Structures are given as C-alpha cells and as structure tokens.
PDB file of C-alpha atoms in Angstrom:
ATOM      1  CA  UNK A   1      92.638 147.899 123.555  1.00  0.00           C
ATOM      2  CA  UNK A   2      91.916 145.998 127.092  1.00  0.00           C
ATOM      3  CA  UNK A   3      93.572 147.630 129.848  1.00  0.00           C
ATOM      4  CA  UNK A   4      95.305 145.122 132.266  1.00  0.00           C
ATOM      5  CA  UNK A   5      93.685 144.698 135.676  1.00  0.00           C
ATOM      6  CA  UNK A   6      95.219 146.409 138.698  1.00  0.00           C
ATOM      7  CA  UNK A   7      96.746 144.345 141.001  1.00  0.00           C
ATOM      8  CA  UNK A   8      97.242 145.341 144.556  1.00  0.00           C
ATOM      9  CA  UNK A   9      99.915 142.776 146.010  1.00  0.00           C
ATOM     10  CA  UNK A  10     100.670 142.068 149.757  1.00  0.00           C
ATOM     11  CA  UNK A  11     103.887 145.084 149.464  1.00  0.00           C
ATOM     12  CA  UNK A  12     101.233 147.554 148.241  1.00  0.00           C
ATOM     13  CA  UNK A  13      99.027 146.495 151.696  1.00  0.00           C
ATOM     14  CA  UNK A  14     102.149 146.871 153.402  1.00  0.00           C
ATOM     15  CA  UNK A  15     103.038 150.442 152.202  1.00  0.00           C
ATOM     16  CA  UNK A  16      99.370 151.477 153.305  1.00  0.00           C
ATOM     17  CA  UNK A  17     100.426 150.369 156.502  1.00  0.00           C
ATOM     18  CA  UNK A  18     103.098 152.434 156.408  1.00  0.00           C
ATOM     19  CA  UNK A  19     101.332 155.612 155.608  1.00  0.00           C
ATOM     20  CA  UNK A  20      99.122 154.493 158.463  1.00  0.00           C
ATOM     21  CA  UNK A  21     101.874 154.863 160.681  1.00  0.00           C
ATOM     22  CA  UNK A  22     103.507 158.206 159.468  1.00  0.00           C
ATOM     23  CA  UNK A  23     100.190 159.755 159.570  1.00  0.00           C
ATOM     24  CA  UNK A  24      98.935 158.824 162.605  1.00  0.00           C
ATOM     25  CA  UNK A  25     102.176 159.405 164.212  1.00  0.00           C
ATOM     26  CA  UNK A  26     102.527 163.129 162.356  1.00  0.00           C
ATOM     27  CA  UNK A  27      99.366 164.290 163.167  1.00  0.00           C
ATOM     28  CA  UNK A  28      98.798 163.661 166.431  1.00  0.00           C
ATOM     29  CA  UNK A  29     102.590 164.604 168.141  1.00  0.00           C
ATOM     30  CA  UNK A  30     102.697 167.800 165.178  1.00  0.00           C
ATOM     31  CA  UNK A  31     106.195 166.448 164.055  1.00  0.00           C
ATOM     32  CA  UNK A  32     107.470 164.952 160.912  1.00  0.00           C
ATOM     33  CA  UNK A  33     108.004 160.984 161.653  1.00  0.00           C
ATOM     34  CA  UNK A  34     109.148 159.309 157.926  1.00  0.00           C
ATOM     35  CA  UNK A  35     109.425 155.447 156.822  1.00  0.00           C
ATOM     36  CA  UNK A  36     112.230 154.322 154.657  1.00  0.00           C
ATOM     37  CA  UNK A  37     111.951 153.789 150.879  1.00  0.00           C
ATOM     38  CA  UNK A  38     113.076 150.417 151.109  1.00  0.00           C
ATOM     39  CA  UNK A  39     112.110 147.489 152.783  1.00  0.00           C
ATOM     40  CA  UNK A  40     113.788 144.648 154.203  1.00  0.00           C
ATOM     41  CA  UNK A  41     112.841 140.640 153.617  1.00  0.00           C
ATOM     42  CA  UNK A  42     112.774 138.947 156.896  1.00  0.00           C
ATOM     43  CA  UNK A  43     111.776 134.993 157.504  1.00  0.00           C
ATOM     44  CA  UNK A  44     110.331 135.842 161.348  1.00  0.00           C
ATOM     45  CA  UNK A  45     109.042 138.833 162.903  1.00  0.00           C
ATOM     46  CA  UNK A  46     109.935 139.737 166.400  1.00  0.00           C
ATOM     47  CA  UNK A  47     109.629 141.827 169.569  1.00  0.00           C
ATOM     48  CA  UNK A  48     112.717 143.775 170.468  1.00  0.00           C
ATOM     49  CA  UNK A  49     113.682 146.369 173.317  1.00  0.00           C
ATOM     50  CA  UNK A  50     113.509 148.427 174.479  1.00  0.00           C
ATOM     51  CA  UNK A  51     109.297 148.971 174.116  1.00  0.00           C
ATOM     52  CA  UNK A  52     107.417 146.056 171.601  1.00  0.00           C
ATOM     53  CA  UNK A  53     103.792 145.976 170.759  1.00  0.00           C
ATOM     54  CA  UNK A  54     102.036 143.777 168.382  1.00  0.00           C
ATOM     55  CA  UNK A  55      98.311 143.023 167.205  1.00  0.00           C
ATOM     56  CA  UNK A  56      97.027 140.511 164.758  1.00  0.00           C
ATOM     57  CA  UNK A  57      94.368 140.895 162.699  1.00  0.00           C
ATOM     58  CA  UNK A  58      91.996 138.649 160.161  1.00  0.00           C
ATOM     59  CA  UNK A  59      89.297 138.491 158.035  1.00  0.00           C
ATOM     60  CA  UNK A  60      89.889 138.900 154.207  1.00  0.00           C
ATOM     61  CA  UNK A  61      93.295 138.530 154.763  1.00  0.00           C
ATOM     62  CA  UNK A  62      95.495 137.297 158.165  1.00  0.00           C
ATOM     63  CA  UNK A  63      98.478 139.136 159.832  1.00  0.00           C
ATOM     64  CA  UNK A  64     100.543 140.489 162.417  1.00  0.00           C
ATOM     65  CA  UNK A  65     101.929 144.175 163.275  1.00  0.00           C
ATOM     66  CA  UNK A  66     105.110 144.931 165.646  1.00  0.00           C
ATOM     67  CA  UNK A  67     106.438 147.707 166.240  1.00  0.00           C
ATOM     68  CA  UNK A  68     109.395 147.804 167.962  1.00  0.00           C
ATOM     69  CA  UNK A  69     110.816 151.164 169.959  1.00  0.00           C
ATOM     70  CA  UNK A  70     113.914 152.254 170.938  1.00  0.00           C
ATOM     71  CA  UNK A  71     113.408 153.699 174.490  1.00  0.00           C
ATOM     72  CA  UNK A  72     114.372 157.347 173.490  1.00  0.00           C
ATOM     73  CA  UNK A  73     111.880 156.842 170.229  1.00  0.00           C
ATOM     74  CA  UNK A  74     109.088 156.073 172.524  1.00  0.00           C
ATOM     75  CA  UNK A  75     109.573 158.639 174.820  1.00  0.00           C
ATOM     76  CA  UNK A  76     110.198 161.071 172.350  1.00  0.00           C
ATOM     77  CA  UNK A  77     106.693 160.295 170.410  1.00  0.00           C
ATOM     78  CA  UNK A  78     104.773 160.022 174.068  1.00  0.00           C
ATOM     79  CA  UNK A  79     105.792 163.556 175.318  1.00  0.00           C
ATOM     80  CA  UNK A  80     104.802 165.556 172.089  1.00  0.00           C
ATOM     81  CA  UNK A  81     101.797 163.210 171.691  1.00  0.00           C
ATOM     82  CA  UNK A  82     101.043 164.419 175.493  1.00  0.00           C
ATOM     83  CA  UNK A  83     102.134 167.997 174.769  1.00  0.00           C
ATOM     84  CA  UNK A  84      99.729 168.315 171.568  1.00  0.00           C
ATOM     85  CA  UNK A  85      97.026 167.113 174.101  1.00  0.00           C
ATOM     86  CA  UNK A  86      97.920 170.187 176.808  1.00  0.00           C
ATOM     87  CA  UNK A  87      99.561 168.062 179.599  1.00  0.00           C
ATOM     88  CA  UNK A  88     102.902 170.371 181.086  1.00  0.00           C
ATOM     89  CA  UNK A  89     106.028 169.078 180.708  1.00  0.00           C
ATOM     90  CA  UNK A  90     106.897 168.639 184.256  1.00  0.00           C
ATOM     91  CA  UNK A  91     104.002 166.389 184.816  1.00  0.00           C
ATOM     92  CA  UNK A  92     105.033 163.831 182.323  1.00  0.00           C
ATOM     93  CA  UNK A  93     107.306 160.456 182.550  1.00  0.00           C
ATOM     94  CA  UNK A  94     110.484 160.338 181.477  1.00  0.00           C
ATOM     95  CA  UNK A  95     111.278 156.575 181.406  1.00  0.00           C
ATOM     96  CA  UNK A  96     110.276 154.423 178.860  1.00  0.00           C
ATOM     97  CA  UNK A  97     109.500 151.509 181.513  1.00  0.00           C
ATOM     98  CA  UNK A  98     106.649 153.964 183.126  1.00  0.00           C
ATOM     99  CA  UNK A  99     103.114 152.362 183.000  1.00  0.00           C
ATOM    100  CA  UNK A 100     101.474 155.879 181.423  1.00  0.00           C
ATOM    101  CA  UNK A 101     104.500 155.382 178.515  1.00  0.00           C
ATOM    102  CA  UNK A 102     103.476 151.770 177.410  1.00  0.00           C
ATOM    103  CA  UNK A 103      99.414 153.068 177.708  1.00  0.00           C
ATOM    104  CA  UNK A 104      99.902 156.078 175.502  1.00  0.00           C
ATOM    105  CA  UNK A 105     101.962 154.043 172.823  1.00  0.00           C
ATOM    106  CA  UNK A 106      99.252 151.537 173.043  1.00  0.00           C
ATOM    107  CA  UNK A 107      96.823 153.624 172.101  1.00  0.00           C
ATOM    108  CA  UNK A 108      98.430 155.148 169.393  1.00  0.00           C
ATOM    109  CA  UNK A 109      99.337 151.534 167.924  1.00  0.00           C
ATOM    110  CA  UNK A 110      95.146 151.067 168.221  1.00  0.00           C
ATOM    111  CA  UNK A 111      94.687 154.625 166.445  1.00  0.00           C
ATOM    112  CA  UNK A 112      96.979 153.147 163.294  1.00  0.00           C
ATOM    113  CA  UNK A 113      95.353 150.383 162.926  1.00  0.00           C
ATOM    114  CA  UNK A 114      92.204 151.548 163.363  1.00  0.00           C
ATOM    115  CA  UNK A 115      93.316 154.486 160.306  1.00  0.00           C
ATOM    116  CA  UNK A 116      94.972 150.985 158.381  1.00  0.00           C
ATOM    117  CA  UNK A 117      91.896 149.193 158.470  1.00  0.00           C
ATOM    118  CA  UNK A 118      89.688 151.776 157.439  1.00  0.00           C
ATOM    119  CA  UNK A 119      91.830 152.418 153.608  1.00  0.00           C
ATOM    120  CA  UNK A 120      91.905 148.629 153.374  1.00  0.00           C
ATOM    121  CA  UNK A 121      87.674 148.686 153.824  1.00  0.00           C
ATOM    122  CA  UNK A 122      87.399 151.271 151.536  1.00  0.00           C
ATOM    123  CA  UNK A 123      90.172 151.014 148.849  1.00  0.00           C
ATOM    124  CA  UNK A 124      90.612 146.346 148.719  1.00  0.00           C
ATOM    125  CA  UNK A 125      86.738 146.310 149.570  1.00  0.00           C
ATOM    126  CA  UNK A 126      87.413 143.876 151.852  1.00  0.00           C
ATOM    127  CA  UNK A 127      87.189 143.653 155.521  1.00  0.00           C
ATOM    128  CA  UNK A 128      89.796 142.915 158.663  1.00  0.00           C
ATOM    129  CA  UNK A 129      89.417 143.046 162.236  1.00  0.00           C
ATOM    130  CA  UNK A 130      92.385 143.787 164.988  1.00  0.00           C
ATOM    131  CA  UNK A 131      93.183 142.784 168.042  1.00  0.00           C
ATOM    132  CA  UNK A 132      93.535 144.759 171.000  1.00  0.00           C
ATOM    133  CA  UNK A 133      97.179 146.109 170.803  1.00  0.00           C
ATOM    134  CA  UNK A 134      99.554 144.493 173.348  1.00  0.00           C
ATOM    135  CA  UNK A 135     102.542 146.659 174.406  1.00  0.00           C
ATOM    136  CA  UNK A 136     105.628 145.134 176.873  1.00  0.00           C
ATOM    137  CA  UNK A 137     108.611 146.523 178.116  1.00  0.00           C
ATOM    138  CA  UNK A 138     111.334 143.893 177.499  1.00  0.00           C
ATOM    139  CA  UNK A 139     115.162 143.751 177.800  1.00  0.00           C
ATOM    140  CA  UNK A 140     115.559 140.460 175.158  1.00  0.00           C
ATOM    141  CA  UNK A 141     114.423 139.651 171.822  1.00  0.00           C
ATOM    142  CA  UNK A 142     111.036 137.640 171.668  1.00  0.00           C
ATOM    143  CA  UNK A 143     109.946 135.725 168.464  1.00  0.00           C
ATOM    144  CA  UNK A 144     106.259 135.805 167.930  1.00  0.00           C
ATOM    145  CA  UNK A 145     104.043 134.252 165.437  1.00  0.00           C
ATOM    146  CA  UNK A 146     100.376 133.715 164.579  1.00  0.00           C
ATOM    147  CA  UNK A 147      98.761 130.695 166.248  1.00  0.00           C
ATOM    148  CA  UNK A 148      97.121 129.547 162.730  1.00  0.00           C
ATOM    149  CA  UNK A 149      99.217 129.281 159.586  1.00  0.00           C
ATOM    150  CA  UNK A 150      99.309 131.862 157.029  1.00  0.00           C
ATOM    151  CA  UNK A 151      98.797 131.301 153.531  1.00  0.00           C
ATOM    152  CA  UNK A 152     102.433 131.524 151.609  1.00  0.00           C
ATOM    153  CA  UNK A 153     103.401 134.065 154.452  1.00  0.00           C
ATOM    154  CA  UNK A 154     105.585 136.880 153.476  1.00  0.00           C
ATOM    155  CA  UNK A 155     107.598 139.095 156.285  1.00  0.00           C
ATOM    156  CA  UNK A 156     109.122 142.396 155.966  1.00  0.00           C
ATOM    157  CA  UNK A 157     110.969 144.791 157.941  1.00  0.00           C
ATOM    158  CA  UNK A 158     110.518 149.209 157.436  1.00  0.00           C
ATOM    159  CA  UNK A 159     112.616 151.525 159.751  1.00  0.00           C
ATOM    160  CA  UNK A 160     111.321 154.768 160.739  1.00  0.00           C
ATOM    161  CA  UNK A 161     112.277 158.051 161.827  1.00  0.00           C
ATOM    162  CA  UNK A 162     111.480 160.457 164.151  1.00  0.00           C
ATOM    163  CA  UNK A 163     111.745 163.960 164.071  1.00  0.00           C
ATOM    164  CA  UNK A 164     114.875 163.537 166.275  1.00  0.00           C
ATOM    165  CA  UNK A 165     116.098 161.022 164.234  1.00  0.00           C
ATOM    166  CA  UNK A 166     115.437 158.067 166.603  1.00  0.00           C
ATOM    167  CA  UNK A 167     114.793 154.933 164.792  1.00  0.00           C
ATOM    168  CA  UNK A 168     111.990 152.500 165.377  1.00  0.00           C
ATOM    169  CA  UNK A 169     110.942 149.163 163.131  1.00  0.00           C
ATOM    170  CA  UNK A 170     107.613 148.124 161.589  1.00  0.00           C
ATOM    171  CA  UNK A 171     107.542 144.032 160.964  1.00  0.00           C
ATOM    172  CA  UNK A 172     104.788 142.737 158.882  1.00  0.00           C
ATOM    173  CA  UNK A 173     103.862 138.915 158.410  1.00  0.00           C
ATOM    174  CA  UNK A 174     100.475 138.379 156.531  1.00  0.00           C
ATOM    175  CA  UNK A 175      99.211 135.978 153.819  1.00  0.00           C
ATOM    176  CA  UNK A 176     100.973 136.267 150.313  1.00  0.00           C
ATOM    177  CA  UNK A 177      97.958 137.714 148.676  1.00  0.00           C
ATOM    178  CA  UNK A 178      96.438 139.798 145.629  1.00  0.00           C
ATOM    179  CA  UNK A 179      93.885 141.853 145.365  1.00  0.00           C
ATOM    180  CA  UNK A 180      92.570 142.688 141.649  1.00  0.00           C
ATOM    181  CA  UNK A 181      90.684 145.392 140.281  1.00  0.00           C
ATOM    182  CA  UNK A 182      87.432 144.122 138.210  1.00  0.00           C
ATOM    183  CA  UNK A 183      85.655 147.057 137.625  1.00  0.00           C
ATOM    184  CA  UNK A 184      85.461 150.020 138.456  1.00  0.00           C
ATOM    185  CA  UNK A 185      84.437 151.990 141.346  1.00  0.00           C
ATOM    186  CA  UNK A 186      84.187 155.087 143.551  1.00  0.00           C
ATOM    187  CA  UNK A 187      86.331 154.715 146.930  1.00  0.00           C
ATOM    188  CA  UNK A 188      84.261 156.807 149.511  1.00  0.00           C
ATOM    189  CA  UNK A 189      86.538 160.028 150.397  1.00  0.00           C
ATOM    190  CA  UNK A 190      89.101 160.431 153.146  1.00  0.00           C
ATOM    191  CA  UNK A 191      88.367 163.059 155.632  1.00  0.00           C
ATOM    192  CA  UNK A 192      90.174 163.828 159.105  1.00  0.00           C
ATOM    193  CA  UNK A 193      88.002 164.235 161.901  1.00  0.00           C
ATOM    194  CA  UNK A 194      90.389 167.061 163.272  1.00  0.00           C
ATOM    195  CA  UNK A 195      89.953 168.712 160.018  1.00  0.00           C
ATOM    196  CA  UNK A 196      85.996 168.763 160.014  1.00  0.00           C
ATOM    197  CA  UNK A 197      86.112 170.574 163.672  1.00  0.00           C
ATOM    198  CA  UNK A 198      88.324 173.162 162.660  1.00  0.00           C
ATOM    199  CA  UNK A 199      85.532 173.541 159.615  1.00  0.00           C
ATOM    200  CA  UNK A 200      82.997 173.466 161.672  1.00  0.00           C
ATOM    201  CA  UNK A 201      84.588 175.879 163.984  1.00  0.00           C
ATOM    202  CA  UNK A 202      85.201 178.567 161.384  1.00  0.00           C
ATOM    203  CA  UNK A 203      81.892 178.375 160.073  1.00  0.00           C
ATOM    204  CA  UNK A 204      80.630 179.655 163.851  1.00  0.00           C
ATOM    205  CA  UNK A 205      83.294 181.728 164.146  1.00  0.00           C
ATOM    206  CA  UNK A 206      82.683 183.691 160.750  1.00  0.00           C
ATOM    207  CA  UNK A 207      79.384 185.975 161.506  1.00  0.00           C
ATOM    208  CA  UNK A 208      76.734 186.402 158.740  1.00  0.00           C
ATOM    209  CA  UNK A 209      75.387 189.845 157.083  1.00  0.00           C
ATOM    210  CA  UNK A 210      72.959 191.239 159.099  1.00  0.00           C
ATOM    211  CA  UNK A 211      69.458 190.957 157.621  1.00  0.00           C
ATOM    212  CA  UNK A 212      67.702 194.280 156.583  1.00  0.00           C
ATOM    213  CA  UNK A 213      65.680 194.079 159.609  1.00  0.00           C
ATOM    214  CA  UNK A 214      67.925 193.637 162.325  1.00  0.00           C
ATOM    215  CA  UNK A 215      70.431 196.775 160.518  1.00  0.00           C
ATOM    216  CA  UNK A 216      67.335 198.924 160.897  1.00  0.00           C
ATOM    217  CA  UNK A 217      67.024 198.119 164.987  1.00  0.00           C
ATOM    218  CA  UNK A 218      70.400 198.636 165.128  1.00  0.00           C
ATOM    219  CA  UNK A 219      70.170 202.058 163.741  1.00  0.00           C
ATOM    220  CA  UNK A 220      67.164 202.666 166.047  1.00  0.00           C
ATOM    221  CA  UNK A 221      69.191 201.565 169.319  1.00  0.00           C
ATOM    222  CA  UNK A 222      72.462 204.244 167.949  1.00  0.00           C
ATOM    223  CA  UNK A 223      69.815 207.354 167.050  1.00  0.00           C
ATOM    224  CA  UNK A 224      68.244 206.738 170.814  1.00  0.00           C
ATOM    225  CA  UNK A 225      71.519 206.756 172.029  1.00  0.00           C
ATOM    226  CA  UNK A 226      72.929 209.666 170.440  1.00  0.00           C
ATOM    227  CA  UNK A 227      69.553 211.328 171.534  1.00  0.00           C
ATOM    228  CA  UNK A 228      70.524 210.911 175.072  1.00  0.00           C
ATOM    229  CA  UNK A 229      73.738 211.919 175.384  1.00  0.00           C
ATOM    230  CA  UNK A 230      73.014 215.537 173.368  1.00  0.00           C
ATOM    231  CA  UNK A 231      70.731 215.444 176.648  1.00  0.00           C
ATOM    232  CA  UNK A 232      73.093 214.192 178.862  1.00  0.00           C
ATOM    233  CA  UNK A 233      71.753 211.332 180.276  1.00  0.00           C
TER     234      UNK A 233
END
C-alpha cells in the first residue's frame, strides 16, 4: 500500500520558527523562554512598543519576522544574555531605550534566524536568505509589509514567555506554501557548537594511560629520589 506524501505546510515552517526562537533564546540567557500552543490568525503584521525588530527574508519562499518586546521582556532577556557572557551586573543598562539594549536584541534576532534558516536548508531542502535585523525603540504601533507581494500570504501571531513571565509576540507573514516529501532522504544532523567545545574540552581534560615506557621513567625518577633522601640530600 502507497504511503501518502508528507506535506510540510506554511504552519509547520512557522512552528520551526518558533523552536528557533525558544532555543536560541534558552540557550544563550540559561533560562526557560516557552511559545504558546496556539496561534493566532492575523490579516497584517506589525511593530509594537515598547522594542520592535523585523527582517525579511527570500529565496524558496518570501517573508517577514517581528518580534515585538515588552520593555521589561527585553531587558529581562538582555541582562541574562549579558550575564551568561560574564559582564557584572552593575555595568549593565537598565532601560530598554539604551543603545547597547536594542544592539544585543539585534543580535540575538540575527542568531534565530540564522538557527531558522539553517533547519529550513537542511530539513525543506530549499534555500532563504535574511536581511540584516532592524531593531527600533517606538512608543506607537507601526504597520509594516513586504515591498513585493506575497503569494496567497498567510499571517500569524505566537506569544511567548519568559522565565519571568513577561510576554513578547512573534508575527509571521510569508507565502501560503507547501513543501512535499518525494523521496526519501537523510537530513544532515543537528549539532550545537557550544556542545562540541565542551566535547572537545573534556577530551583534553581527560589524561590518557601512560605508555609502558614513560611508567618505567617514572619509576626511575621515584627510586632516584627515594635514593637521595635515605642520604639526605
């Protein structure tokens, strides 16, 4: 009996996303940050205060990424992401509106894409490119859009949480799309950087058995000494 092909559908692209986010945010301020299980339909996506940052990205498929902050979300994330990296407390900003703030979320919005695009390479076989992540302070609500039209565009809306339980909002416009599964094939395999190191790290750290050779100097260098102190020098 034929097996039906699997269909990956513009929701399943979006819940990679999502991962994306959770994972990238986890790992790198060492707390537990958590999407929603559902989703929310939207017909325009949007930047909202109190911190918004967006990219857009093409290629197999088109689409734009906002994130929107709450101002204790963002400053929350930015001092354990800046703790985890060994900067002291006292030397860090504690408004959202600070210049070092709207950098450090930046570059975290670059490191989940950058994670996003990667699955989508490996597990759709296809391939996107981003756009250098934009991050603005703003006090009002700002619609934005893609310049070019998208294909049957579908938006949605995911809420997240923060260790803390501050709330900040994925939106997601992108072509209505589907990707299906011909034939089969082997993904490459996921690995974490950070996780490699800390191999790496062990493997140096762990000592080998001596050889033979070397156990026999050793025993040479203990009998000399043990010679000289009977002798007392």
């Amino acid at each position: 009996m034929n097996k039906s092909p699997q269909v990956v559908t513009s929701d399943d692209i979006l819940l990679k996303l999502c991962h994306s986010v959770t994972h990238v945010l986890s790992s790198t301020t060492a707390s537990q940050v958590s999407h929603a299980a559902m989703v929310q339909n939207i017909t325009r996506t949007c930047l909202k205060p109190d911190l918004g940052c967006f990219s857009i990205f093409d290629g197999g498929f088109s689409g734009l990424v906002v994130i929107n902050f709450s101002a204790p979300a963002a400053i929350e994330i930015y001092r354990s992401y800046m703790q985890q990296m060994g900067m002291p407390e006292a030397e860090l900003a504690f408004s959202h509106t600070s210049d070092e703030v709207g950098d450090v979320m930046g570059e975290l919005m670059n490191q989940i894409l950058g994670d996003f695009i990667s699955k989508v390479n490996k597990q759709l076989q296809t391939s996107i490119n981003q756009s250098q992540p934009k991050m603005l302070t703003i006090n009002k609500e700002l619609t934005i859009s893609i310049d070019t039209n998208l294909d049957e565009a579908v938006a949605r809306r995911v809420s997240f949480k923060t260790q803390s339980n501050h709330i900040f909002y994925l939106e997601f416009a992108m072509d209505k799309t589907e990707f299906i599964k011909l034939d089969e094939f082997d993904a490459e395999d996921e690995f974490d950087p950070d996780d490699l190191l800390a191999e790496h790290g062990k493997k140096h750290e762990s000592k080998a058995e001596p050889s033979p050779w070397t156990q026999a100097a050793n025993k040479e260098v203990d009998d000399a000494d043990d010679l000289l102190n009977e002798l007392g020098i």
